[in-house]
Amino acid sequence: MSLKSMANILTVRSVHLKRIVILSLISIVIIWYMLPTLNTRTYYQNRIPQMEKDLYAYYTKGGVGKGLEAEGEFFTLNKRKIFLLSGAVHYFRFPHEYWRNRLLKLKAAGLNVVETYVAWNLHEPHPGEYNFQGNLDLLHFLDTAKEVGLFVIFRPGPYICSEWEWGGLPHWLLRDPDMKIRTTYPPFIKAVDRYFGQVLSLVKEYQFTKGGPIIAVQIENEYGSYAADEKYMPSVMEIIKKYGIVELLFTSDGEGISDEYTLPGILATINFQRNANVKLDILQRQQPNRPLMVMEYWSGWFDHWGENHHLFPNSAYTETLRTILKRGASVNFYMFYGGTNFGFMNGANSERSDPYYYPTITSYDYDAPLSESGDITLKWKATVEELRAYAPGFPSSLPEPPPPTAYAKYGKVMMTGYLPLQQLLDTVAMTEQHEHPVSMEMLYCNGGFGQGYGFTFYRTTFQSNGGKITIQDRIADRAHIWLHSEDNNIFKDVFDSSVRNYGLTVPGEATEKPYKLELLVENQGRINYQYHSLSSAYLKMDNQRKGVLGNILHNTNVLINWEITPLQFDANYMQKLMSMQWLDIVENTWEGPAAFMGTLDISGTPQDTFLRLDGWGKGVAFVNGFNLGRYWKKGPQQTLYVPAPVLHTGPNVIIIFELEFDIRLPSPSVTFINQPVLSTSTRETYM
């Protein structure tokens, strides 16, 4: 072979070799980028045992020596690997008769843990008075979780956010004019210690290492975004340990996660809805040698009054979930079942744009996998499909969920009785006398612990030759105001906390009788989450007192000698109302605020239903004295959920407290339908 031929062969081989090298490099790059997709299932799923049908039998086999531990790549429970698939279900947001039903639907989705907050303001309505009965029977909820075969992540607060009234803090803390919540301010910490002494002592025997379902306990909640006191989180942790909690402790944060506000040696977890890889990278950098946990994967979102109904599309929802699972991160779906903000328990948000104060609606449907009334949704089914495909340890077979709920369409109920505002006020046990207006929390009612929720009525009289009435600063949150002269109503209006130094003109003519000034102020819900950058004092969580917050002036004179009446609509008050003689409704002779009564007759076993209030304005609805929550024509919510346990066979008393002046229903009525209406198709916002 000639030298020239050999040179040609070597040239060809060199070209081929270069091509082979280039193709090999491209293949390596492609495989490198595909590794997360190709290997995640085998890597994580092969290293986590498939979930047993009887979790407790598997994780307690041979005796319990260790609880949940978070060291290395995986969680372990009693030294056995476990991948946590958890769903948030708040026992206080739906009737206890339905606890097992909702938990069985969670179990049927392949989850092995239920997470719940604990609402301090419900369990300790007044200092030292505790309620753990009925819908607040916490131990019964924990027992039910274990019977269903679920472990429990326990989040006792004291602050829980959760779009719940003042983040679960009890109103009576605000009787201290210097109160500094979520700090080491001694009166606050003393109250936390007393409360935890009750609730944690109650549940300490329900810890996993003591034979119970609780595998982990959260310290406070999202403190990184509040960050008011660097000594506060260690103090809460010590109180939790003081009352016998020995299971895994952890913190939970969203945008505020940082080394500065987490605790040394304590597991940090993260909350988010999108950008999973970015958020998980932050968490992994912070604690590289511990398992990843998304403590709140937001399955949807909540609504404020006047906003569009929020939906998180299943396509985006499953995409984020898939990323979480491929990263090997355990997950808690917040919410898996949202429920309802019954009564006056909705929270509110302080936002960065006008009007700054945004109260949350009654429904907490949240666009979660289970609907507000507990129905399995398309999102539930999509969740199961993603978990089956990507969740390490997912069981090979799932139990059947309970059958679908039957709903009743009871139809129209006419309102036959009517009570004007003055008679509603006369039914209250005591009207208080105060020199100056005070907030509802500073009243003497409820054993001296003040008013927490509902409405507060203010009245005074004064002589005038004209001038101006000025309400200093703001009211909280929404007020109806009347000015009367010689029993004639010469002025009425409605305004809210967005108006500062509200004023009205008093006519110039002198009268023999004094003028009468009246205000009915609604607490629309205390703020449950505060942006730390806000500067407006009335939006800060320390300043969530409700009612008239400052003096009221006539020209330059401070008006004094006020009659103040708490209109709380509590259980005792509702019993009085239902036993009273109501006035007959005469067409077009009434105006709000007023209460209306009708009767729903049910034959047979009651079923879940939904109350629709077409034509009504704004107010509160009650069934057999049970407070269903607020309605407001501005929406988006158009119906109120009525669970069957609040109904009974025979006559059911329906009471509507309507606030608006201008409601004129010729024949006032409400309608019970068999499906919810949380928005219209033109009023939905996709997250």
XYZ file of C-alpha atoms in Angstrom:
687
model
C 0.000 0.000 0.000
C 1.353 3.356 -0.975
C 2.009 6.093 1.504
C -0.579 8.223 -0.269
C -3.286 5.551 0.200
C -2.396 5.134 3.864
C -2.639 8.883 4.361
C -6.099 8.905 2.765
C -7.279 6.058 5.018
C -5.969 7.803 8.124
C -7.699 11.036 7.046
C -11.032 9.223 6.613
C -10.624 7.422 9.924
C -9.774 10.716 11.599
C -12.938 12.315 10.222
C -15.018 9.346 11.414
C -13.307 9.446 14.785
C -14.174 13.128 15.172
C -17.774 12.388 14.260
C -17.911 9.533 16.748
C -16.476 11.742 19.488
C -18.940 14.560 18.708
C -21.910 12.163 18.622
C -20.758 10.588 21.888
C -20.518 13.983 23.563
C -24.002 14.915 22.316
C -25.371 11.608 23.615
C -23.763 12.161 27.012
C -25.301 15.649 27.211
C -28.755 14.333 26.224
C -28.543 11.499 28.759
C -27.314 13.932 31.417
C -30.334 16.160 30.947
C -32.700 13.184 30.765
C -31.361 11.509 33.894
C -33.895 13.146 36.234
C -36.703 11.798 34.035
C -35.174 8.409 33.316
C -33.784 7.561 36.713
C -36.046 9.202 39.264
C -38.575 6.394 39.382
C -35.979 3.675 39.682
C -33.675 5.592 42.025
C -36.270 6.760 44.539
C -38.953 4.127 44.124
C -36.529 1.263 44.421
C -35.139 2.666 47.636
C -38.469 3.305 49.376
C -40.553 0.251 50.311
C -44.021 0.063 48.849
C -46.616 1.341 51.275
C -48.208 -1.469 53.256
C -51.967 -1.666 53.639
C -51.525 -1.598 57.404
C -49.032 1.216 58.000
C -49.107 0.895 61.767
C -48.378 -2.844 61.661
C -45.386 -2.280 59.363
C -43.839 0.691 61.166
C -44.364 -0.695 64.686
C -43.285 -4.253 63.935
C -40.915 -5.480 66.625
C -41.752 -2.549 68.919
C -41.306 1.197 68.616
C -37.812 2.462 69.315
C -37.654 5.647 67.253
C -40.080 8.151 65.834
C -39.818 10.087 62.590
C -36.239 11.104 61.811
C -34.949 13.446 59.099
C -31.295 12.592 58.519
C -29.776 11.843 55.151
C -31.749 11.524 51.935
C -34.912 9.887 53.288
C -37.227 10.177 56.259
C -37.295 7.142 58.497
C -40.005 6.092 60.917
C -38.905 3.640 63.565
C -35.723 3.181 61.467
C -37.717 2.220 58.348
C -37.738 4.478 55.287
C -40.938 6.376 54.611
C -42.038 8.792 51.907
C -44.566 11.225 53.366
C -47.693 11.821 51.280
C -49.847 14.093 53.397
C -53.048 16.073 53.009
C -54.260 19.075 55.012
C -57.680 18.554 56.604
C -58.702 20.984 59.354
C -61.088 19.271 61.765
C -62.579 22.613 62.845
C -63.788 23.495 59.332
C -66.463 20.790 58.979
C -68.808 18.742 61.217
C -67.297 15.914 63.245
C -69.883 13.569 61.720
C -67.921 13.858 58.461
C -64.387 13.454 59.791
C -64.148 9.754 58.904
C -65.625 10.328 55.435
C -63.031 12.948 54.480
C -60.133 10.959 55.923
C -61.207 7.810 54.064
C -61.171 9.823 50.824
C -57.667 11.009 51.672
C -56.589 7.427 52.359
C -58.210 6.261 49.108
C -55.949 8.681 47.202
C -52.890 6.801 48.474
C -51.859 9.261 51.184
C -50.340 8.041 54.439
C -50.518 11.225 56.571
C -53.132 13.833 57.462
C -51.993 17.305 58.537
C -54.031 19.630 60.714
C -53.694 23.000 62.357
C -55.143 23.642 65.818
C -57.256 26.785 66.269
C -56.436 28.468 69.585
C -59.321 30.945 69.321
C -61.844 28.090 69.238
C -60.311 25.971 71.978
C -59.785 28.851 74.456
C -62.597 31.339 73.723
C -61.928 33.088 77.044
C -58.767 32.923 79.170
C -58.616 29.624 81.053
C -61.907 28.325 79.538
C -61.338 25.394 77.179
C -63.515 23.583 74.680
C -62.583 20.168 73.297
C -66.101 18.884 72.620
C -68.173 18.143 69.512
C -66.570 19.657 66.419
C -63.578 20.575 68.586
C -63.001 17.066 69.989
C -59.368 16.950 68.958
C -58.689 13.529 70.461
C -61.609 12.040 68.546
C -60.125 13.410 65.316
C -56.734 11.867 66.151
C -58.391 8.561 67.014
C -60.265 8.612 63.714
C -57.074 9.280 61.769
C -55.390 6.276 63.362
C -58.427 4.044 62.807
C -58.412 4.984 59.113
C -54.694 4.149 58.940
C -53.143 7.608 58.724
C -50.295 9.218 60.603
C -50.683 12.846 61.719
C -48.606 15.992 61.233
C -49.654 18.267 64.084
C -49.436 22.069 63.736
C -50.569 23.641 67.032
C -49.556 27.248 66.362
C -50.006 29.341 68.405
C -50.344 31.284 65.127
C -51.682 29.268 62.160
C -52.508 31.837 59.402
C -54.790 29.543 57.335
C -57.132 32.372 56.224
C -58.622 31.927 59.696
C -59.723 34.748 61.993
C -56.547 36.495 63.252
C -54.539 33.413 62.304
C -56.170 31.469 65.142
C -55.185 33.886 67.909
C -57.925 34.598 70.493
C -59.445 38.090 70.500
C -59.018 38.599 74.245
C -55.268 39.080 73.790
C -56.186 42.508 72.400
C -57.544 43.697 75.750
C -53.914 44.398 76.574
C -53.307 47.804 74.916
C -49.577 47.002 74.643
C -49.990 43.490 73.222
C -47.184 42.334 70.930
C -48.205 39.030 69.406
C -45.706 36.487 68.089
C -42.934 37.901 70.278
C -41.493 37.218 73.700
C -43.666 40.008 75.142
C -44.323 38.423 78.580
C -48.171 38.509 78.587
C -48.248 36.877 75.158
C -45.748 34.150 76.032
C -47.577 33.503 79.303
C -50.847 33.004 77.397
C -49.114 30.674 74.904
C -47.626 28.655 77.750
C -51.013 28.263 79.442
C -52.717 27.213 76.196
C -49.984 24.784 75.167
C -50.120 23.390 78.668
C -53.686 22.332 77.913
C -53.545 21.201 74.295
C -50.118 19.544 74.320
C -50.741 17.790 77.625
C -53.942 16.493 76.047
C -52.221 15.043 72.960
C -48.816 13.989 74.316
C -49.981 10.384 74.705
C -51.044 10.464 71.043
C -47.450 10.683 69.823
C -46.153 7.847 67.652
C -43.535 6.733 70.142
C -46.300 6.414 72.737
C -48.595 4.405 70.471
C -50.435 7.279 68.791
C -50.619 8.760 65.275
C -48.637 12.030 65.667
C -45.266 11.723 63.912
C -44.223 15.400 63.686
C -45.051 18.733 65.332
C -44.575 22.187 63.814
C -43.065 25.113 65.706
C -45.198 28.239 65.053
C -45.910 28.987 61.384
C -44.129 30.902 58.618
C -42.280 33.073 61.101
C -39.628 34.015 58.550
C -42.056 36.389 56.853
C -42.960 38.059 60.186
C -39.624 37.993 61.978
C -40.395 40.364 64.829
C -38.276 38.829 67.597
C -35.233 36.562 67.211
C -35.848 35.041 70.663
C -39.451 34.090 69.929
C -39.021 30.834 67.981
C -36.600 29.308 70.511
C -39.076 30.243 73.262
C -41.981 28.498 71.512
C -39.811 25.440 70.909
C -38.917 25.208 74.597
C -42.592 25.460 75.615
C -43.466 22.634 73.206
C -40.741 20.435 74.677
C -41.729 21.433 78.206
C -45.147 19.824 77.770
C -43.842 16.458 76.667
C -43.542 16.610 72.882
C -40.750 14.251 71.789
C -41.553 13.667 68.107
C -39.777 15.353 65.201
C -40.025 19.147 65.355
C -39.954 21.280 62.216
C -40.549 24.792 60.896
C -42.457 25.829 57.799
C -41.860 28.910 55.642
C -42.635 30.332 52.241
C -40.989 33.506 51.028
C -39.409 34.082 54.437
C -37.288 30.920 54.570
C -33.727 31.707 55.634
C -31.054 30.586 58.064
C -31.785 33.640 60.164
C -35.291 32.580 61.181
C -35.051 28.803 61.220
C -33.744 26.935 64.234
C -30.403 25.112 64.491
C -30.895 21.365 64.286
C -34.611 21.698 63.496
C -35.909 20.475 60.136
C -36.927 23.300 57.798
C -39.741 22.743 55.290
C -41.019 24.973 52.498
C -44.358 26.225 51.123
C -45.098 27.121 47.498
C -47.294 26.588 44.430
C -44.998 27.067 41.426
C -41.267 27.121 40.540
C -40.695 23.878 42.406
C -37.088 23.332 41.369
C -36.057 26.850 42.381
C -37.769 26.556 45.761
C -36.430 23.070 46.467
C -32.924 24.182 45.528
C -33.177 26.913 48.175
C -34.248 24.380 50.770
C -31.568 21.883 49.769
C -28.811 24.476 49.954
C -29.970 25.412 53.435
C -29.886 21.830 54.741
C -28.052 19.624 52.213
C -27.992 16.475 54.302
C -31.664 16.242 55.185
C -34.728 15.017 53.275
C -36.801 17.539 51.335
C -40.335 18.293 52.496
C -42.911 20.590 50.914
C -45.076 21.307 53.925
C -47.605 23.293 51.922
C -48.044 22.537 48.256
C -50.885 24.955 47.524
C -53.405 22.915 45.536
C -55.494 26.015 44.789
C -56.173 29.352 46.448
C -58.714 31.244 48.533
C -61.019 34.118 47.598
C -61.678 37.588 48.986
C -65.053 39.296 48.694
C -65.335 41.155 45.417
C -62.601 39.146 43.702
C -62.936 36.485 41.044
C -63.044 32.872 42.158
C -59.513 31.396 42.044
C -58.693 28.152 40.258
C -55.344 26.385 39.865
C -55.617 24.435 36.580
C -54.951 20.723 36.807
C -52.302 20.928 34.076
C -50.182 23.368 36.100
C -51.022 21.569 39.349
C -49.833 18.171 38.121
C -46.719 19.656 36.492
C -45.567 21.111 39.814
C -46.498 17.931 41.672
C -44.511 15.831 39.228
C -41.439 17.999 39.760
C -41.770 17.697 43.536
C -41.999 13.914 43.344
C -39.129 13.586 40.872
C -36.958 15.548 43.270
C -37.724 12.943 45.919
C -39.449 15.527 48.127
C -42.190 14.452 50.486
C -45.298 16.583 50.155
C -48.294 17.856 52.095
C -51.193 19.025 49.933
C -52.509 22.313 51.297
C -55.410 21.966 51.119
C -56.497 18.407 50.372
C -59.885 19.288 51.799
C -60.619 22.937 52.576
C -64.052 22.995 54.190
C -65.806 26.158 55.349
C -65.152 29.271 57.437
C -68.382 28.837 59.373
C -69.577 31.571 61.704
C -67.413 34.683 61.889
C -64.175 32.727 61.522
C -63.002 33.964 58.120
C -59.727 35.840 58.159
C -58.571 38.769 56.049
C -55.430 39.900 54.300
C -53.476 43.112 54.313
C -52.364 43.794 50.771
C -50.033 46.301 49.164
C -52.735 47.952 47.039
C -55.898 49.916 47.781
C -58.187 49.201 49.650
C -55.447 47.291 51.538
C -57.869 45.343 53.761
C -59.386 42.267 52.058
C -61.750 39.992 54.028
C -61.919 36.325 53.009
C -65.181 34.701 51.930
C -67.054 32.006 53.853
C -66.212 29.115 51.541
C -62.758 27.577 51.891
C -63.224 25.291 48.891
C -59.675 26.253 47.807
C -60.058 24.375 44.490
C -58.698 21.414 46.483
C -58.853 17.714 45.499
C -61.981 17.397 47.668
C -64.635 20.085 47.252
C -66.027 22.231 50.073
C -68.752 19.630 50.632
C -66.306 16.719 50.408
C -66.851 15.550 46.823
C -64.089 13.835 44.859
C -63.027 16.175 42.037
C -61.059 15.843 38.819
C -58.097 17.222 40.774
C -58.398 14.292 43.222
C -58.238 11.871 40.291
C -55.307 13.738 38.719
C -53.507 13.606 42.084
C -53.878 9.826 42.271
C -52.572 9.408 38.722
C -49.452 11.494 39.425
C -48.757 9.756 42.717
C -49.171 6.334 41.154
C -46.698 7.248 38.418
C -44.044 9.120 40.415
C -44.437 8.776 44.187
C -41.872 6.498 45.843
C -43.491 3.747 47.880
C -46.967 4.302 46.441
C -49.225 1.311 47.198
C -50.016 -1.189 44.449
C -53.733 -1.085 45.248
C -55.979 1.523 46.849
C -59.109 1.200 48.978
C -62.404 2.310 47.493
C -63.495 5.780 48.653
C -66.855 6.266 50.351
C -69.839 6.655 47.998
C -70.714 10.124 46.652
C -72.717 12.489 48.840
C -76.420 12.864 48.116
C -77.628 16.482 47.954
C -81.133 17.789 48.477
C -82.928 20.450 46.465
C -85.376 21.616 49.109
C -86.497 24.626 47.086
C -87.852 28.001 48.154
C -88.493 29.008 51.762
C -90.568 32.145 52.367
C -89.574 34.488 55.163
C -92.596 34.934 57.406
C -91.161 36.842 60.383
C -89.279 40.102 60.765
C -87.388 41.869 63.575
C -86.007 45.403 63.100
C -82.568 46.302 64.391
C -83.849 47.916 67.597
C -85.616 44.722 68.676
C -82.484 42.739 67.931
C -80.582 45.118 70.202
C -83.244 44.931 72.913
C -82.766 41.147 73.004
C -79.145 41.520 74.105
C -78.730 40.941 77.832
C -76.848 44.162 78.542
C -76.142 47.493 76.910
C -72.996 49.076 78.332
C -72.351 52.704 79.229
C -68.989 54.209 78.264
C -67.789 57.790 78.349
C -66.000 57.363 75.008
C -66.363 54.792 72.209
C -64.283 51.668 72.784
C -63.458 48.734 70.539
C -65.437 45.525 70.910
C -62.532 43.833 72.705
C -62.636 46.458 75.467
C -66.282 45.863 76.393
C -67.207 44.251 79.712
C -69.286 41.420 78.240
C -68.392 37.709 78.302
C -67.245 37.744 81.893
C -65.125 40.838 81.385
C -63.163 39.399 78.443
C -64.802 41.557 75.782
C -66.512 40.873 72.484
C -64.688 38.855 69.865
C -66.870 38.656 66.796
C -69.998 39.945 65.117
C -71.322 43.507 65.287
C -71.150 46.368 67.788
C -73.780 49.101 68.054
C -72.904 52.622 69.286
C -75.372 55.387 70.239
C -75.079 58.869 71.743
C -77.062 62.121 71.778
C -75.913 65.720 71.470
C -77.259 69.253 71.037
C -76.363 71.080 67.856
C -76.900 74.262 65.878
C -75.133 72.691 62.921
C -71.593 71.823 62.018
C -69.820 68.579 61.292
C -69.422 65.125 62.791
C -65.919 63.667 62.370
C -64.902 60.106 63.214
C -61.231 60.294 64.093
C -58.917 57.911 62.279
C -60.856 54.822 61.084
C -63.525 52.322 62.024
C -62.965 48.577 61.726
C -64.270 47.272 59.524
C -67.573 48.441 57.996
C -70.136 50.803 59.508
C -73.753 51.769 59.011
C -74.296 55.276 60.378
C -77.508 57.174 61.178
C -78.173 60.742 62.286
C -81.639 61.324 63.757
C -83.451 64.497 64.743
C -86.702 64.318 66.746
C -87.099 60.693 65.711
C -86.670 61.545 62.041
C -83.861 59.893 60.154
C -82.114 62.779 58.400
C -78.953 60.978 57.317
C -77.744 57.409 56.762
C -74.679 55.988 55.067
C -72.306 53.021 54.858
C -68.506 53.299 54.901
C -65.531 51.122 55.726
C -61.962 51.179 57.028
C -60.588 52.534 53.754
C -62.094 55.923 54.743
C -60.055 57.929 57.218
C -61.607 60.731 59.334
C -65.087 60.140 57.954
C -67.300 63.200 58.236
C -70.949 64.187 57.875
C -72.765 67.520 58.043
C -75.278 68.309 60.784
C -78.135 70.628 59.653
C -77.899 74.236 60.820
C -81.358 74.604 62.363
C -81.616 74.317 66.142
C -83.939 71.674 67.605
C -85.447 71.293 71.059
C -84.641 67.607 71.198
C -81.052 66.438 70.903
C -79.669 64.792 67.805
C -79.048 61.057 68.004
C -75.993 59.491 66.350
C -75.861 55.713 65.824
C -73.338 53.335 64.283
C -73.519 49.595 63.661
C -69.967 48.345 63.046
C -69.181 44.928 61.588
C -66.004 43.027 62.355
C -65.420 41.465 58.916
C -62.528 39.306 60.092
C -59.146 40.047 61.618
C -56.075 39.906 59.416
C -54.428 36.491 59.402
C -51.291 37.368 57.411
C -49.296 40.567 57.500
C -46.747 41.668 54.948
C -43.788 42.820 57.026
C -43.189 45.780 54.703
C -46.567 47.389 55.380
C -46.464 50.772 57.072
C -50.176 51.369 57.767
C -50.661 50.825 61.480
C -54.268 49.625 61.235
C -53.200 46.700 59.026
C -50.603 45.336 61.436
C -51.522 42.194 63.306
C -50.911 43.835 66.676
C -53.646 46.367 65.862
C -56.604 44.171 64.993
C -59.103 45.721 67.378
C -62.567 46.160 65.887
C -65.338 48.730 66.140
C -64.972 52.474 66.686
C -61.272 52.990 67.398
C -61.065 56.699 68.173
C -63.107 59.633 69.402
C -66.030 61.080 67.477
C -66.198 64.878 67.307
C -69.022 67.338 66.852
C -67.092 70.270 65.460
C -64.237 70.382 67.985
C -66.109 68.785 70.885
C -65.600 65.132 71.751
C -68.949 63.314 71.926
C -69.337 61.459 75.213
C -71.802 59.231 77.089
C -72.101 56.330 74.687
C -74.416 53.338 74.849
C -72.618 50.336 73.341
C -74.340 47.022 72.607
C -72.527 43.842 71.525
C -74.517 42.013 68.842
C -72.634 38.714 68.840
C -75.176 36.231 67.460
C -73.725 33.559 69.728
C -75.546 30.340 70.677
C -77.400 31.814 73.673
C -78.541 34.830 71.684
C -79.777 32.678 68.806
C -81.846 30.573 71.194
C -83.541 33.749 72.415
C -84.261 34.876 68.874
C -85.801 31.557 67.866
C -88.142 31.608 70.859
C -89.354 35.197 70.332
C -92.583 36.416 68.791
C -91.647 37.789 65.364
C -93.473 40.549 63.500
C -95.393 39.719 60.359
C -93.772 40.908 57.166
C -95.737 43.671 55.480
C -94.649 44.395 51.933
C -92.215 47.315 51.557
C -92.561 48.513 55.161
C -89.129 47.463 56.352
C -85.505 48.170 55.629
C -82.213 46.722 56.787
C -80.482 46.102 59.028
C -83.082 43.575 60.158
C -83.559 39.869 60.769
C -85.929 37.607 58.855
C -87.189 34.160 59.772
C -88.644 31.300 57.768
C -89.147 27.554 58.211
C -87.793 24.693 56.134
C -89.805 21.492 56.640
C -87.880 18.285 55.954
C -89.457 14.871 55.723
C -87.118 11.926 55.993
C -83.389 12.029 56.722
C -81.801 15.446 56.063
C -79.217 15.730 53.309
C -76.493 18.231 52.500
C -77.764 21.269 50.604
C -76.753 24.791 49.576
C -78.465 28.037 50.548
C -78.875 30.568 47.749
C -79.750 34.195 48.589
C -80.673 35.837 45.307
C -81.839 39.404 45.815
C -80.311 39.808 49.250
C -77.449 42.240 49.886
C -75.018 41.491 52.705
C -75.398 39.676 55.987
C -75.241 36.420 57.906
C -77.365 33.255 57.611
C -78.343 30.816 60.358
C -79.982 27.366 60.334
C -81.357 26.148 63.667
C -79.087 28.661 65.379
C -75.958 27.407 63.572
C -74.041 30.235 61.913
C -73.460 29.252 58.267
C -71.342 32.360 57.691
C -71.499 35.578 55.714
C -73.023 36.270 52.319
C -72.478 39.329 50.113
C -73.972 40.050 46.730
C -70.610 41.284 45.403
C -69.483 37.632 45.358
C -67.815 35.637 44.081
C -69.576 33.146 46.366
C -73.306 32.815 45.637
C -74.302 29.939 47.937
C -73.605 28.832 51.509
C -72.891 25.186 52.280
C -75.440 23.590 54.642
C -74.181 20.231 55.972
C -76.863 17.717 56.901
C -75.818 17.489 60.593
C -77.094 21.050 61.232
C -80.547 20.072 59.901
C -83.168 17.740 61.371
C -86.359 16.031 60.334
C -89.342 18.346 60.676
C -89.280 22.166 60.917
C -85.898 23.918 60.619
C -85.614 27.602 61.569
C -83.902 29.804 58.966
C -82.775 33.271 60.107
C -81.204 35.859 57.813
C -79.613 38.996 59.264
C -79.640 41.458 56.375
C -77.569 44.616 56.665
C -78.288 46.742 53.641
C -80.603 49.759 53.662
C -81.832 49.410 50.116
C -83.034 45.800 50.055
C -86.700 45.763 49.015
C -87.930 42.215 48.468
C -91.733 42.131 47.980
C -91.798 38.548 49.253
C -88.430 37.804 50.862
C -87.313 34.204 50.406
C -84.269 31.965 50.170
C -83.731 28.832 48.091
C -82.061 25.532 48.927
C -80.383 23.972 45.888
C -78.373 20.794 45.317
C -75.082 22.234 44.079
C -72.689 25.021 45.077
C -72.238 28.254 43.162
C -68.837 29.712 44.019
C -68.569 31.919 40.961
C -69.975 32.479 37.490
C -68.121 31.281 34.428
C -67.112 34.860 33.672
C -65.671 35.493 37.130
C -62.861 33.025 37.615
C -59.153 33.725 37.968
C -56.604 31.082 36.986
C -53.534 31.021 39.180
